[in-house]
Amino acid sequence: MVSQQSLVHDPAASYEVEVHEQEYLRHGEEGWLVRIYQPKGAGPFPALLDVHGGAWNRGDRTHSDYRAPQLAATGVVIASVDFRLGPTHPYPAQVADVNFATRWLKAHAGDFNADAASVGLWGSSSGGHTIFLNAMRPRDPRYAAIPLEEGAGVDATAKYLIGCWPIVDPHARYFFAQDTGNDRLVASSEAYFLTQDAMQEGNPHLILNRGESVLLPPALIIQGTEDNNLPVPVTRTFAEAYRQAGGSLQLEIFEGMPHSFGSGEGAEADRALELMKDFIAAQVNG
């Protein structure tokens, strides 16, 4: 592991980026891939695990092919992972895979000229839900159930979190989807969680409301006011609960922006990227 004291991150730096893939996890006969966006340089670089969205049932490691290279070019090693999805693999399978991926990235950080102590989590939409669960409960036996032979002493704690339009309260989102006639999101929630009890148990917002003992790494949340997946008031309430529980959370609201606005082109998407760059630097260098 590279010493944290030797790591200095400049968000204004510029590197060429190499992209390569490898298998990081195997369930039976099926392998799961990680796409590495690696700055070409000696490092050490901070590392960031990227967890895609898709309502827990869709998506893959390529979802950040537009933004990840831009962020990696500032000197951040990004690992975008595939993982088990519903309905074939309901909660908490996805969370367990991401927990494993966090430990795997720490154990293999040196392979990518990265610093294991700097690993943060970046999640979009349902991926944002998954990273908050993992960061708050990194040692939950259900989440940490997959052994990592080469990292027996490594845990899934996160240096920081970046949630892009994250589903911080899947139970509230379930009712919101019902109220707005979004049958696809209703079906996706049911396919992944199976029951409303699970939607409440695996729920970052309700975890805080219940007063559970959790970890609360520094977090950045980015969300648009026209998000049709989760209303802004739910996110604001979660942010306040996170802070009241002792965590530091920077909430950035973008007027007029829809769900997933930061994934593509546009001035507001670019501004969101700049916020992410600055946030990473503040956490790594702080």
Short mmCIF file of C-alpha atoms in Angstrom, two decimals:
data_model
loop_
_atom_site.label_atom_id
_atom_site.label_comp_id
_atom_site.label_asym_id
_atom_site.label_seq_id
_atom_site.Cartn_x
_atom_site.Cartn_y
_atom_site.Cartn_z
CA MET A 1 0.00 0.00 0.00
CA VAL A 2 1.29 3.45 -0.92
CA SER A 3 1.58 5.82 2.03
CA GLN A 4 -1.20 8.39 2.12
CA GLN A 5 1.38 11.07 3.02
CA SER A 6 3.06 10.65 -0.38
CA LEU A 7 -0.16 11.30 -2.32
CA VAL A 8 -0.85 14.81 -3.61
CA HIS A 9 -3.65 15.24 -6.11
CA ASP A 10 -3.90 18.21 -8.48
CA PRO A 11 -7.38 18.36 -10.09
CA ALA A 12 -6.00 20.67 -12.79
CA ALA A 13 -3.43 18.11 -13.95
CA SER A 14 -3.68 16.46 -17.36
CA TYR A 15 -2.68 12.89 -18.22
CA GLU A 16 -3.22 10.54 -21.09
CA VAL A 17 -5.56 7.72 -20.10
CA GLU A 18 -5.32 4.04 -20.94
CA VAL A 19 -8.43 1.87 -20.78
CA HIS A 20 -8.22 -1.86 -20.15
CA GLU A 21 -10.40 -4.59 -18.68
CA GLN A 22 -9.94 -7.69 -16.60
CA GLU A 23 -11.98 -10.12 -14.57
CA TYR A 24 -12.16 -9.18 -10.90
CA LEU A 25 -14.87 -11.51 -9.56
CA ARG A 26 -16.24 -14.94 -10.32
CA HIS A 27 -19.52 -16.53 -9.27
CA GLY A 28 -19.45 -20.18 -10.27
CA GLU A 29 -18.72 -20.35 -13.99
CA GLU A 30 -19.53 -16.68 -14.62
CA GLY A 31 -16.88 -13.98 -14.49
CA TRP A 32 -17.44 -10.27 -13.85
CA LEU A 33 -15.34 -7.55 -15.44
CA VAL A 34 -13.88 -4.25 -14.32
CA ARG A 35 -12.96 -1.49 -16.77
CA ILE A 36 -9.91 0.46 -15.60
CA TYR A 37 -9.33 4.05 -16.70
CA GLN A 38 -5.69 4.52 -15.81
CA PRO A 39 -3.69 7.76 -16.06
CA LYS A 40 -0.33 7.25 -17.75
CA GLY A 41 2.11 8.34 -15.09
CA ALA A 42 4.10 7.15 -12.13
CA GLY A 43 1.55 8.15 -9.52
CA PRO A 44 0.62 7.43 -6.88
CA PHE A 45 -2.92 8.34 -7.91
CA PRO A 46 -6.14 8.32 -5.91
CA ALA A 47 -8.55 5.54 -6.85
CA LEU A 48 -12.28 5.66 -7.41
CA LEU A 49 -14.72 2.75 -7.74
CA ASP A 50 -17.52 3.54 -10.21
CA VAL A 51 -20.91 1.85 -9.67
CA HIS A 52 -23.41 2.24 -12.49
CA GLY A 53 -27.13 2.83 -12.24
CA GLY A 54 -30.03 1.19 -14.03
CA ALA A 55 -32.73 0.75 -11.37
CA TRP A 56 -30.77 -2.22 -9.91
CA ASN A 57 -31.73 -4.35 -12.93
CA ARG A 58 -29.89 -2.90 -15.93
CA GLY A 59 -26.63 -1.27 -17.02
CA ASP A 60 -22.99 -2.27 -17.14
CA ARG A 61 -19.42 -1.07 -16.62
CA THR A 62 -19.42 1.03 -19.83
CA HIS A 63 -21.94 3.58 -18.55
CA SER A 64 -19.22 6.12 -17.67
CA ASP A 65 -17.35 5.91 -20.97
CA TYR A 66 -17.98 9.62 -21.56
CA ARG A 67 -17.22 11.09 -18.13
CA ALA A 68 -14.76 8.62 -16.62
CA PRO A 69 -11.92 9.36 -19.08
CA GLN A 70 -12.27 13.08 -18.38
CA LEU A 71 -12.05 12.51 -14.64
CA ALA A 72 -9.24 9.98 -14.98
CA ALA A 73 -7.26 12.50 -17.04
CA THR A 74 -6.85 14.64 -13.92
CA GLY A 75 -4.92 11.80 -12.30
CA VAL A 76 -7.56 9.48 -10.83
CA VAL A 77 -7.59 5.72 -11.39
CA ILE A 78 -11.22 4.77 -12.03
CA ALA A 79 -12.49 1.21 -11.81
CA SER A 80 -15.95 0.74 -13.35
CA VAL A 81 -17.41 -2.61 -12.38
CA ASP A 82 -20.03 -5.04 -13.55
CA PHE A 83 -21.98 -6.82 -10.80
CA ARG A 84 -25.01 -9.03 -10.30
CA LEU A 85 -28.36 -7.45 -11.13
CA GLY A 86 -32.02 -8.09 -10.44
CA PRO A 87 -34.30 -9.79 -11.03
CA THR A 88 -32.02 -12.82 -11.21
CA HIS A 89 -30.00 -11.59 -8.24
CA PRO A 90 -32.13 -9.63 -5.74
CA TYR A 91 -30.92 -7.52 -2.81
CA PRO A 92 -28.32 -7.71 -1.34
CA ALA A 93 -26.35 -9.48 -4.11
CA GLN A 94 -25.40 -6.23 -5.86
CA VAL A 95 -24.29 -4.69 -2.58
CA ALA A 96 -22.11 -7.71 -1.80
CA ASP A 97 -20.43 -7.53 -5.21
CA VAL A 98 -19.65 -3.83 -4.77
CA ASN A 99 -18.33 -4.51 -1.27
CA PHE A 100 -16.02 -7.12 -2.79
CA ALA A 101 -15.04 -4.72 -5.59
CA THR A 102 -14.04 -2.08 -3.04
CA ARG A 103 -11.80 -4.53 -1.23
CA TRP A 104 -10.43 -5.83 -4.54
CA LEU A 105 -9.50 -2.32 -5.67
CA LYS A 106 -7.71 -1.66 -2.40
CA ALA A 107 -5.82 -4.96 -2.59
CA HIS A 108 -4.80 -4.33 -6.22
CA ALA A 109 -4.25 -0.57 -6.07
CA GLY A 110 -0.52 -0.98 -6.57
CA ASP A 111 -1.16 -2.71 -9.90
CA PHE A 112 -2.58 0.57 -11.21
CA ASN A 113 -0.16 3.00 -9.54
CA ALA A 114 -2.94 3.91 -7.14
CA ASP A 115 -3.09 4.50 -3.39
CA ALA A 116 -5.24 1.99 -1.53
CA ALA A 117 -5.90 4.43 1.32
CA SER A 118 -7.52 6.91 -1.07
CA VAL A 119 -10.28 4.69 -2.49
CA GLY A 120 -13.59 6.51 -2.85
CA LEU A 121 -16.93 5.38 -4.24
CA TRP A 122 -18.84 6.98 -7.11
CA GLY A 123 -22.39 5.82 -7.77
CA SER A 124 -25.12 7.00 -10.12
CA SER A 125 -28.86 6.56 -9.47
CA SER A 126 -29.34 3.02 -8.07
CA GLY A 127 -25.55 2.78 -7.98
CA GLY A 128 -25.65 5.74 -5.59
CA HIS A 129 -27.94 3.73 -3.33
CA THR A 130 -25.49 0.83 -3.42
CA ILE A 131 -22.43 2.91 -2.54
CA PHE A 132 -24.15 4.61 0.39
CA LEU A 133 -25.22 1.23 1.79
CA ASN A 134 -21.70 -0.14 1.43
CA ALA A 135 -20.03 2.90 2.94
CA MET A 136 -22.42 3.06 5.88
CA ARG A 137 -22.29 -0.70 6.55
CA PRO A 138 -18.91 -1.80 5.13
CA ARG A 139 -18.55 -4.74 7.52
CA ASP A 140 -22.15 -6.00 7.40
CA PRO A 141 -21.75 -9.80 7.16
CA ARG A 142 -24.23 -9.97 4.27
CA TYR A 143 -22.38 -7.31 2.29
CA ALA A 144 -18.87 -8.58 3.10
CA ALA A 145 -19.79 -12.23 2.49
CA ILE A 146 -17.57 -12.83 -0.56
CA PRO A 147 -14.02 -13.71 0.53
CA LEU A 148 -11.01 -12.03 -1.07
CA GLU A 149 -8.04 -14.37 -0.79
CA GLU A 150 -5.37 -11.79 -1.57
CA GLY A 151 -6.86 -9.21 0.78
CA ALA A 152 -7.87 -11.04 3.93
CA GLY A 153 -7.20 -7.98 6.10
CA VAL A 154 -8.77 -5.44 3.75
CA ASP A 155 -12.18 -3.94 4.48
CA ALA A 156 -14.66 -2.03 2.31
CA THR A 157 -14.50 1.31 4.10
CA ALA A 158 -14.51 4.32 1.75
CA LYS A 159 -12.47 7.50 1.89
CA TYR A 160 -15.39 9.50 0.47
CA LEU A 161 -18.58 9.18 -1.60
CA ILE A 162 -19.86 10.85 -4.75
CA GLY A 163 -23.55 10.23 -5.38
CA CYS A 164 -24.93 11.43 -8.70
CA TRP A 165 -28.74 11.60 -8.41
CA PRO A 166 -28.59 8.69 -5.92
CA ILE A 167 -31.65 6.80 -4.74
CA VAL A 168 -31.02 7.46 -1.07
CA ASP A 169 -34.51 6.29 -0.07
CA PRO A 170 -35.73 3.42 -2.29
CA HIS A 171 -38.94 3.04 -0.28
CA ALA A 172 -39.90 6.69 -0.85
CA ARG A 173 -38.93 6.32 -4.51
CA TYR A 174 -41.18 3.26 -4.82
CA PHE A 175 -44.22 5.27 -3.75
CA PHE A 176 -43.13 8.24 -5.85
CA ALA A 177 -42.97 5.98 -8.90
CA GLN A 178 -46.44 4.66 -8.12
CA ASP A 179 -47.85 8.16 -7.67
CA THR A 180 -46.36 9.37 -10.96
CA GLY A 181 -47.40 6.31 -12.96
CA ASN A 182 -43.86 5.12 -13.63
CA ASP A 183 -44.63 1.42 -13.92
CA ARG A 184 -41.09 0.59 -15.06
CA LEU A 185 -39.55 1.92 -11.86
CA VAL A 186 -42.21 0.25 -9.73
CA ALA A 187 -41.47 -3.10 -11.39
CA SER A 188 -37.70 -2.58 -11.08
CA SER A 189 -37.96 -1.87 -7.36
CA GLU A 190 -40.10 -4.95 -6.79
CA ALA A 191 -37.80 -7.13 -8.90
CA TYR A 192 -34.71 -6.17 -6.91
CA PHE A 193 -36.01 -5.78 -3.35
CA LEU A 194 -38.86 -8.33 -3.57
CA THR A 195 -40.58 -6.85 -0.51
CA GLN A 196 -41.25 -3.45 0.98
CA ASP A 197 -39.57 -4.68 4.16
CA ALA A 198 -36.32 -5.01 2.21
CA MET A 199 -36.81 -1.54 0.70
CA GLN A 200 -36.95 -0.20 4.24
CA GLU A 201 -34.13 -2.33 5.67
CA GLY A 202 -31.63 -1.60 2.88
CA ASN A 203 -32.41 2.10 2.95
CA PRO A 204 -29.72 4.73 3.70
CA HIS A 205 -32.26 7.34 4.81
CA LEU A 206 -34.21 5.03 7.09
CA ILE A 207 -30.97 3.59 8.48
CA LEU A 208 -30.19 7.07 9.76
CA ASN A 209 -33.72 7.58 11.05
CA ARG A 210 -33.46 4.32 12.99
CA GLY A 211 -30.25 5.50 14.62
CA GLU A 212 -28.19 2.54 13.49
CA SER A 213 -24.46 2.59 14.20
CA VAL A 214 -22.90 3.36 10.82
CA LEU A 215 -19.87 4.97 9.20
CA LEU A 216 -20.41 8.30 7.48
CA PRO A 217 -17.57 9.23 5.12
CA PRO A 218 -17.60 12.71 3.54
CA ALA A 219 -20.12 12.77 0.69
CA LEU A 220 -21.03 14.86 -2.33
CA ILE A 221 -24.50 14.55 -3.87
CA ILE A 222 -25.41 16.04 -7.24
CA GLN A 223 -29.07 16.23 -8.26
CA GLY A 224 -31.26 18.23 -10.63
CA THR A 225 -34.53 19.87 -9.60
CA GLU A 226 -36.38 18.16 -12.46
CA ASP A 227 -35.35 14.67 -11.42
CA ASN A 228 -38.27 12.37 -12.20
CA ASN A 229 -36.82 9.43 -10.26
CA LEU A 230 -36.60 10.90 -6.77
CA PRO A 231 -37.93 14.31 -5.68
CA VAL A 232 -35.42 16.82 -4.35
CA PRO A 233 -37.11 17.14 -0.93
CA VAL A 234 -36.28 13.49 -0.22
CA THR A 235 -32.62 14.13 -1.00
CA ARG A 236 -32.57 17.30 1.08
CA THR A 237 -34.05 15.45 4.05
CA PHE A 238 -31.48 12.68 3.71
CA ALA A 239 -28.65 15.22 3.53
CA GLU A 240 -29.83 16.86 6.74
CA ALA A 241 -30.14 13.49 8.49
CA TYR A 242 -26.61 12.57 7.35
CA ARG A 243 -25.24 15.79 8.81
CA GLN A 244 -27.21 15.45 12.05
CA ALA A 245 -25.76 11.96 12.47
CA GLY A 246 -22.26 13.44 12.31
CA GLY A 247 -21.40 13.11 8.62
CA SER A 248 -20.24 15.80 6.22
CA LEU A 249 -22.39 16.05 3.10
CA GLN A 250 -22.17 18.61 0.29
CA LEU A 251 -25.46 18.79 -1.60
CA GLU A 252 -25.37 20.49 -5.00
CA ILE A 253 -28.77 21.14 -6.58
CA PHE A 254 -28.93 21.99 -10.29
CA GLU A 255 -31.94 24.03 -11.34
CA GLY A 256 -33.95 22.60 -14.22
CA MET A 257 -31.79 19.51 -14.66
CA PRO A 258 -33.29 16.00 -15.06
CA HIS A 259 -32.18 12.62 -13.76
CA SER A 260 -28.77 11.56 -15.16
CA PHE A 261 -28.06 15.04 -16.57
CA GLY A 262 -24.37 14.87 -15.67
CA SER A 263 -23.65 11.77 -17.73
CA GLY A 264 -23.49 13.56 -21.07
CA GLU A 265 -22.60 16.89 -22.63
CA GLY A 266 -23.68 20.35 -21.57
CA ALA A 267 -22.63 23.29 -19.44
CA GLU A 268 -24.32 22.01 -16.29
CA ALA A 269 -22.88 18.54 -16.79
CA ASP A 270 -19.44 20.13 -17.10
CA ARG A 271 -20.03 22.10 -13.91
CA ALA A 272 -20.98 18.90 -12.11
CA LEU A 273 -17.71 17.32 -13.27
CA GLU A 274 -15.73 20.28 -11.93
CA LEU A 275 -17.45 19.88 -8.56
CA MET A 276 -16.47 16.23 -8.53
CA LYS A 277 -12.85 17.06 -9.35
CA ASP A 278 -12.64 19.63 -6.58
CA PHE A 279 -14.34 17.35 -4.07
CA ILE A 280 -11.94 14.49 -4.75
CA ALA A 281 -8.95 16.80 -4.34
CA ALA A 282 -10.31 18.16 -1.06
CA GLN A 283 -10.78 14.67 0.37
CA VAL A 284 -7.49 13.22 -0.86
CA ASN A 285 -5.32 16.19 0.02
CA GLY A 286 -7.11 17.01 3.25
#
